[in-house]
Structures are given as C-alpha cells and as structure tokens.
Amino acid sequence: MLDACYTASAVQTAVDLANTLRPIKGEDALETVEQLQAFLDDHSVAEGTGPRRRLTSADLAEAREVRETVRAVLERASTDAAGAAALINDGLLHNRATPVLRHDHDRWSTEVTSDTDRCSAHLAATTLSALASVITTLGPARLGVCAGPTCRATFADLSRNGSKQYCTRTCAHRASVAAYRSRNSPR
Ligand SMILES: [Zn+2]
C-alpha cells in the first residue's frame, strides 16, 4: 500500500505538518491563516474534495489542533504504540474520516477523506490515516523523532531497512561530526 504515491505524499504531509512546529528552536510556521493556506497549497493531498472557500482563524485553530495530534502520534508511536493508535482512532472518528474508492489514471485507489467541509477535518483524515497505514504496513517504530540533540523534528521512515534516526542527512552528518570530535578530543 505504501507504494502508492498518494500514501507516501500523505505521510509526508503528516510529517511536514508536525514539523511546522520546532519546539527546541521555538519556531512556529503555522501561526497565521496565510501560513495555513500556503501549507495546504504545498500539500495538495490535504485539500479535500469540496469547493474551496476562504480560510478563517477558526480553520487555523483547528489545523493547529490537528498538528498537535499528529505530532503526538509521531512522538509516541515507537514507545507507546497503543497510545498512538488511540490518538489516531479518536482523531479519525472526531473528524468523520471516511474511506472513498477512486479511479484515476487507470488505477484504483482508496483515499481517506472527511465528509465535512472543514479543511482541518480533511487534513486530519489524510494525515492520521497515512500514519495508520505506516503503522500497519511497516510498524510503529517507523515513526519517530530526530536523535539530533537540538532538533526534535519528527520523521516517518519508509526506507527498506528502517534504520532512520535523524530527520535529515544534515542532522545525521552533524551528529557524526560531533561524535568524531568527542572521540578525538584530548581528555
Ligand atoms: Zn533533525
């Protein structure tokens, strides 16, 4: 199921949403309606199917709540899978997530969306169902938080061997340089 480009992009949407908050740096890239609109424009998978309408501050507040849930799932899954699953299940139920079967470009796929016109509900349905499919196909340990001591960004590891510890190559490189320095520094 993870071969489907839809799911991979939905997983990326979940991770990107969680990472709009950088807890250690204290940076938040989801503070305005414009920032929410830009996020949705960059992640077309989260838009839903209803007619587009202007986003409001209520949409922003709801989207931030969805982010909190998505981040909690990513942070918790590898150590408390049952807790992460409960968060996903509650979120899907609360947002009236509904699977729909689609036929595009000669192939069939299922997509989880919401039967409401609230953008946050589509965002929740898309991202939480994507994280659910990572858990069911690859296991909860594939969701995690970067081991970089000053990072705490979240990631989903869709690689074959599943050994990801860092959010990006930059963070992995920084950690290996730091480890090398501490091994080679005089005591
Ligand atoms: Zn990192």
PDB file of C-alpha atoms in Angstrom, residues 8-121:
ATOM      1  CA  ALA A   8       3.724   8.482   0.516  1.00  0.00           C
ATOM      2  CA  SER A   9       2.722  12.074  -0.107  1.00  0.00           C
ATOM      3  CA  ALA A  10       0.106  11.894   2.638  1.00  0.00           C
ATOM      4  CA  VAL A  11       2.746  10.575   5.047  1.00  0.00           C
ATOM      5  CA  GLN A  12       4.985  13.477   4.046  1.00  0.00           C
ATOM      6  CA  THR A  13       2.104  15.867   4.662  1.00  0.00           C
ATOM      7  CA  ALA A  14       1.756  14.485   8.215  1.00  0.00           C
ATOM      8  CA  VAL A  15       5.479  14.882   8.908  1.00  0.00           C
ATOM      9  CA  ASP A  16       5.617  18.352   7.359  1.00  0.00           C
ATOM     10  CA  LEU A  17       2.586  19.416   9.401  1.00  0.00           C
ATOM     11  CA  ALA A  18       4.188  18.216  12.653  1.00  0.00           C
ATOM     12  CA  ASN A  19       7.432  19.950  11.693  1.00  0.00           C
ATOM     13  CA  THR A  20       5.817  23.347  11.222  1.00  0.00           C
ATOM     14  CA  LEU A  21       6.499  23.472  14.955  1.00  0.00           C
ATOM     15  CA  ARG A  22      10.147  23.400  16.039  1.00  0.00           C
ATOM     16  CA  PRO A  23       9.898  23.016  19.804  1.00  0.00           C
ATOM     17  CA  ILE A  24      13.579  23.485  20.633  1.00  0.00           C
ATOM     18  CA  LYS A  25      14.090  26.491  18.385  1.00  0.00           C
ATOM     19  CA  GLY A  26      10.701  27.843  19.460  1.00  0.00           C
ATOM     20  CA  GLU A  27       9.730  28.383  15.810  1.00  0.00           C
ATOM     21  CA  ASP A  28       6.176  28.020  14.596  1.00  0.00           C
ATOM     22  CA  ALA A  29       5.370  28.210  10.879  1.00  0.00           C
ATOM     23  CA  LEU A  30       1.621  27.788  11.381  1.00  0.00           C
ATOM     24  CA  GLU A  31       0.659  30.983  13.146  1.00  0.00           C
ATOM     25  CA  THR A  32      -1.410  32.785  10.516  1.00  0.00           C
ATOM     26  CA  VAL A  33      -4.224  31.956   8.114  1.00  0.00           C
ATOM     27  CA  GLU A  34      -1.820  32.803   5.258  1.00  0.00           C
ATOM     28  CA  GLN A  35       0.675  30.240   6.529  1.00  0.00           C
ATOM     29  CA  LEU A  36      -2.077  27.628   6.701  1.00  0.00           C
ATOM     30  CA  GLN A  37      -3.135  28.465   3.143  1.00  0.00           C
ATOM     31  CA  ALA A  38       0.474  28.159   1.954  1.00  0.00           C
ATOM     32  CA  PHE A  39       0.814  24.787   3.704  1.00  0.00           C
ATOM     33  CA  LEU A  40      -2.358  23.493   2.026  1.00  0.00           C
ATOM     34  CA  ASP A  41      -1.218  24.833  -1.361  1.00  0.00           C
ATOM     35  CA  ASP A  42       2.091  22.982  -0.969  1.00  0.00           C
ATOM     36  CA  HIS A  43       0.348  19.757   0.095  1.00  0.00           C
ATOM     37  CA  SER A  44      -2.479  19.278  -2.368  1.00  0.00           C
ATOM     38  CA  VAL A  45      -3.324  15.908  -0.868  1.00  0.00           C
ATOM     39  CA  ALA A  46      -4.764  17.607   2.204  1.00  0.00           C
ATOM     40  CA  GLU A  47      -7.211  19.832   0.376  1.00  0.00           C
ATOM     41  CA  GLY A  48     -10.219  17.577   0.269  1.00  0.00           C
ATOM     42  CA  THR A  49     -12.798  17.500  -2.476  1.00  0.00           C
ATOM     43  CA  GLY A  50     -15.326  20.155  -1.561  1.00  0.00           C
ATOM     44  CA  PRO A  51     -15.483  23.643  -3.045  1.00  0.00           C
ATOM     45  CA  ARG A  52     -12.660  25.854  -1.835  1.00  0.00           C
ATOM     46  CA  ARG A  53     -13.579  28.656   0.461  1.00  0.00           C
ATOM     47  CA  ARG A  54     -11.626  31.307   2.304  1.00  0.00           C
ATOM     48  CA  LEU A  55      -9.862  30.041   5.393  1.00  0.00           C
ATOM     49  CA  THR A  56     -10.661  31.666   8.716  1.00  0.00           C
ATOM     50  CA  SER A  57      -8.989  31.913  12.094  1.00  0.00           C
ATOM     51  CA  ALA A  58     -11.250  29.045  13.205  1.00  0.00           C
ATOM     52  CA  ASP A  59      -9.690  26.870  10.478  1.00  0.00           C
ATOM     53  CA  LEU A  60      -6.265  27.869  11.740  1.00  0.00           C
ATOM     54  CA  ALA A  61      -7.114  26.972  15.345  1.00  0.00           C
ATOM     55  CA  GLU A  62      -8.495  23.594  14.238  1.00  0.00           C
ATOM     56  CA  ALA A  63      -5.492  22.892  11.995  1.00  0.00           C
ATOM     57  CA  ARG A  64      -3.183  23.627  14.931  1.00  0.00           C
ATOM     58  CA  GLU A  65      -5.124  21.077  16.998  1.00  0.00           C
ATOM     59  CA  VAL A  66      -4.695  18.528  14.221  1.00  0.00           C
ATOM     60  CA  ARG A  67      -0.975  19.301  14.221  1.00  0.00           C
ATOM     61  CA  GLU A  68      -0.821  18.658  17.959  1.00  0.00           C
ATOM     62  CA  THR A  69      -2.393  15.225  17.492  1.00  0.00           C
ATOM     63  CA  VAL A  70      -0.205  14.347  14.500  1.00  0.00           C
ATOM     64  CA  ARG A  71       2.945  15.392  16.342  1.00  0.00           C
ATOM     65  CA  ALA A  72       1.914  13.406  19.424  1.00  0.00           C
ATOM     66  CA  VAL A  73       1.399  10.300  17.258  1.00  0.00           C
ATOM     67  CA  LEU A  74       4.821  10.709  15.631  1.00  0.00           C
ATOM     68  CA  GLU A  75       6.497  11.289  19.002  1.00  0.00           C
ATOM     69  CA  ARG A  76       4.762   8.458  20.805  1.00  0.00           C
ATOM     70  CA  ALA A  77       4.350   5.623  18.288  1.00  0.00           C
ATOM     71  CA  SER A  78       7.723   3.914  18.774  1.00  0.00           C
ATOM     72  CA  THR A  79       7.463   3.804  22.583  1.00  0.00           C
ATOM     73  CA  ASP A  80       3.698   3.732  23.153  1.00  0.00           C
ATOM     74  CA  ALA A  81       2.052   2.274  20.063  1.00  0.00           C
ATOM     75  CA  ALA A  82      -1.262   1.677  21.826  1.00  0.00           C
ATOM     76  CA  GLY A  83      -1.382   5.326  22.912  1.00  0.00           C
ATOM     77  CA  ALA A  84      -0.559   6.491  19.382  1.00  0.00           C
ATOM     78  CA  ALA A  85      -3.250   4.204  17.965  1.00  0.00           C
ATOM     79  CA  ALA A  86      -5.820   5.630  20.383  1.00  0.00           C
ATOM     80  CA  LEU A  87      -4.925   9.159  19.258  1.00  0.00           C
ATOM     81  CA  ILE A  88      -5.312   8.150  15.602  1.00  0.00           C
ATOM     82  CA  ASN A  89      -8.624   6.391  16.203  1.00  0.00           C
ATOM     83  CA  ASP A  90     -10.058   9.303  18.193  1.00  0.00           C
ATOM     84  CA  GLY A  91      -8.884  11.777  15.556  1.00  0.00           C
ATOM     85  CA  LEU A  92     -10.377   9.802  12.666  1.00  0.00           C
ATOM     86  CA  LEU A  93     -13.684   9.433  14.474  1.00  0.00           C
ATOM     87  CA  HIS A  94     -13.831  13.045  15.610  1.00  0.00           C
ATOM     88  CA  ASN A  95     -13.169  14.281  12.064  1.00  0.00           C
ATOM     89  CA  ARG A  96     -15.644  11.871  10.464  1.00  0.00           C
ATOM     90  CA  ALA A  97     -12.956  10.284   8.316  1.00  0.00           C
ATOM     91  CA  THR A  98     -14.387   8.168   5.513  1.00  0.00           C
ATOM     92  CA  PRO A  99     -12.620   5.916   3.024  1.00  0.00           C
ATOM     93  CA  VAL A 100     -13.528   6.507  -0.616  1.00  0.00           C
ATOM     94  CA  LEU A 101     -12.606   4.463  -3.660  1.00  0.00           C
ATOM     95  CA  ARG A 102     -11.239   6.403  -6.633  1.00  0.00           C
ATOM     96  CA  HIS A 103     -10.335   5.569 -10.192  1.00  0.00           C
ATOM     97  CA  ASP A 104      -7.680   7.824 -11.709  1.00  0.00           C
ATOM     98  CA  HIS A 105      -5.186   7.204 -14.493  1.00  0.00           C
ATOM     99  CA  ASP A 106      -6.355   3.620 -14.976  1.00  0.00           C
ATOM    100  CA  ARG A 107      -5.799   2.550 -11.433  1.00  0.00           C
ATOM    101  CA  TRP A 108      -7.970   2.181  -8.386  1.00  0.00           C
ATOM    102  CA  SER A 109      -7.018   3.533  -5.003  1.00  0.00           C
ATOM    103  CA  THR A 110      -8.637   4.234  -1.702  1.00  0.00           C
ATOM    104  CA  GLU A 111      -8.298   7.573  -0.047  1.00  0.00           C
ATOM    105  CA  VAL A 112      -9.459   8.596   3.392  1.00  0.00           C
ATOM    106  CA  THR A 113     -11.185  11.927   3.466  1.00  0.00           C
ATOM    107  CA  SER A 114     -13.831  13.612   5.587  1.00  0.00           C
ATOM    108  CA  ASP A 115     -17.492  14.109   4.843  1.00  0.00           C
ATOM    109  CA  THR A 116     -17.423  17.637   6.289  1.00  0.00           C
ATOM    110  CA  ASP A 117     -16.333  20.813   4.518  1.00  0.00           C
ATOM    111  CA  ARG A 118     -13.873  21.742   7.252  1.00  0.00           C
ATOM    112  CA  CYS A 119     -10.331  21.914   5.960  1.00  0.00           C
ATOM    113  CA  SER A 120      -8.949  20.706   9.287  1.00  0.00           C
ATOM    114  CA  ALA A 121     -11.090  17.574   9.037  1.00  0.00           C
TER     115      ALA A 121
END
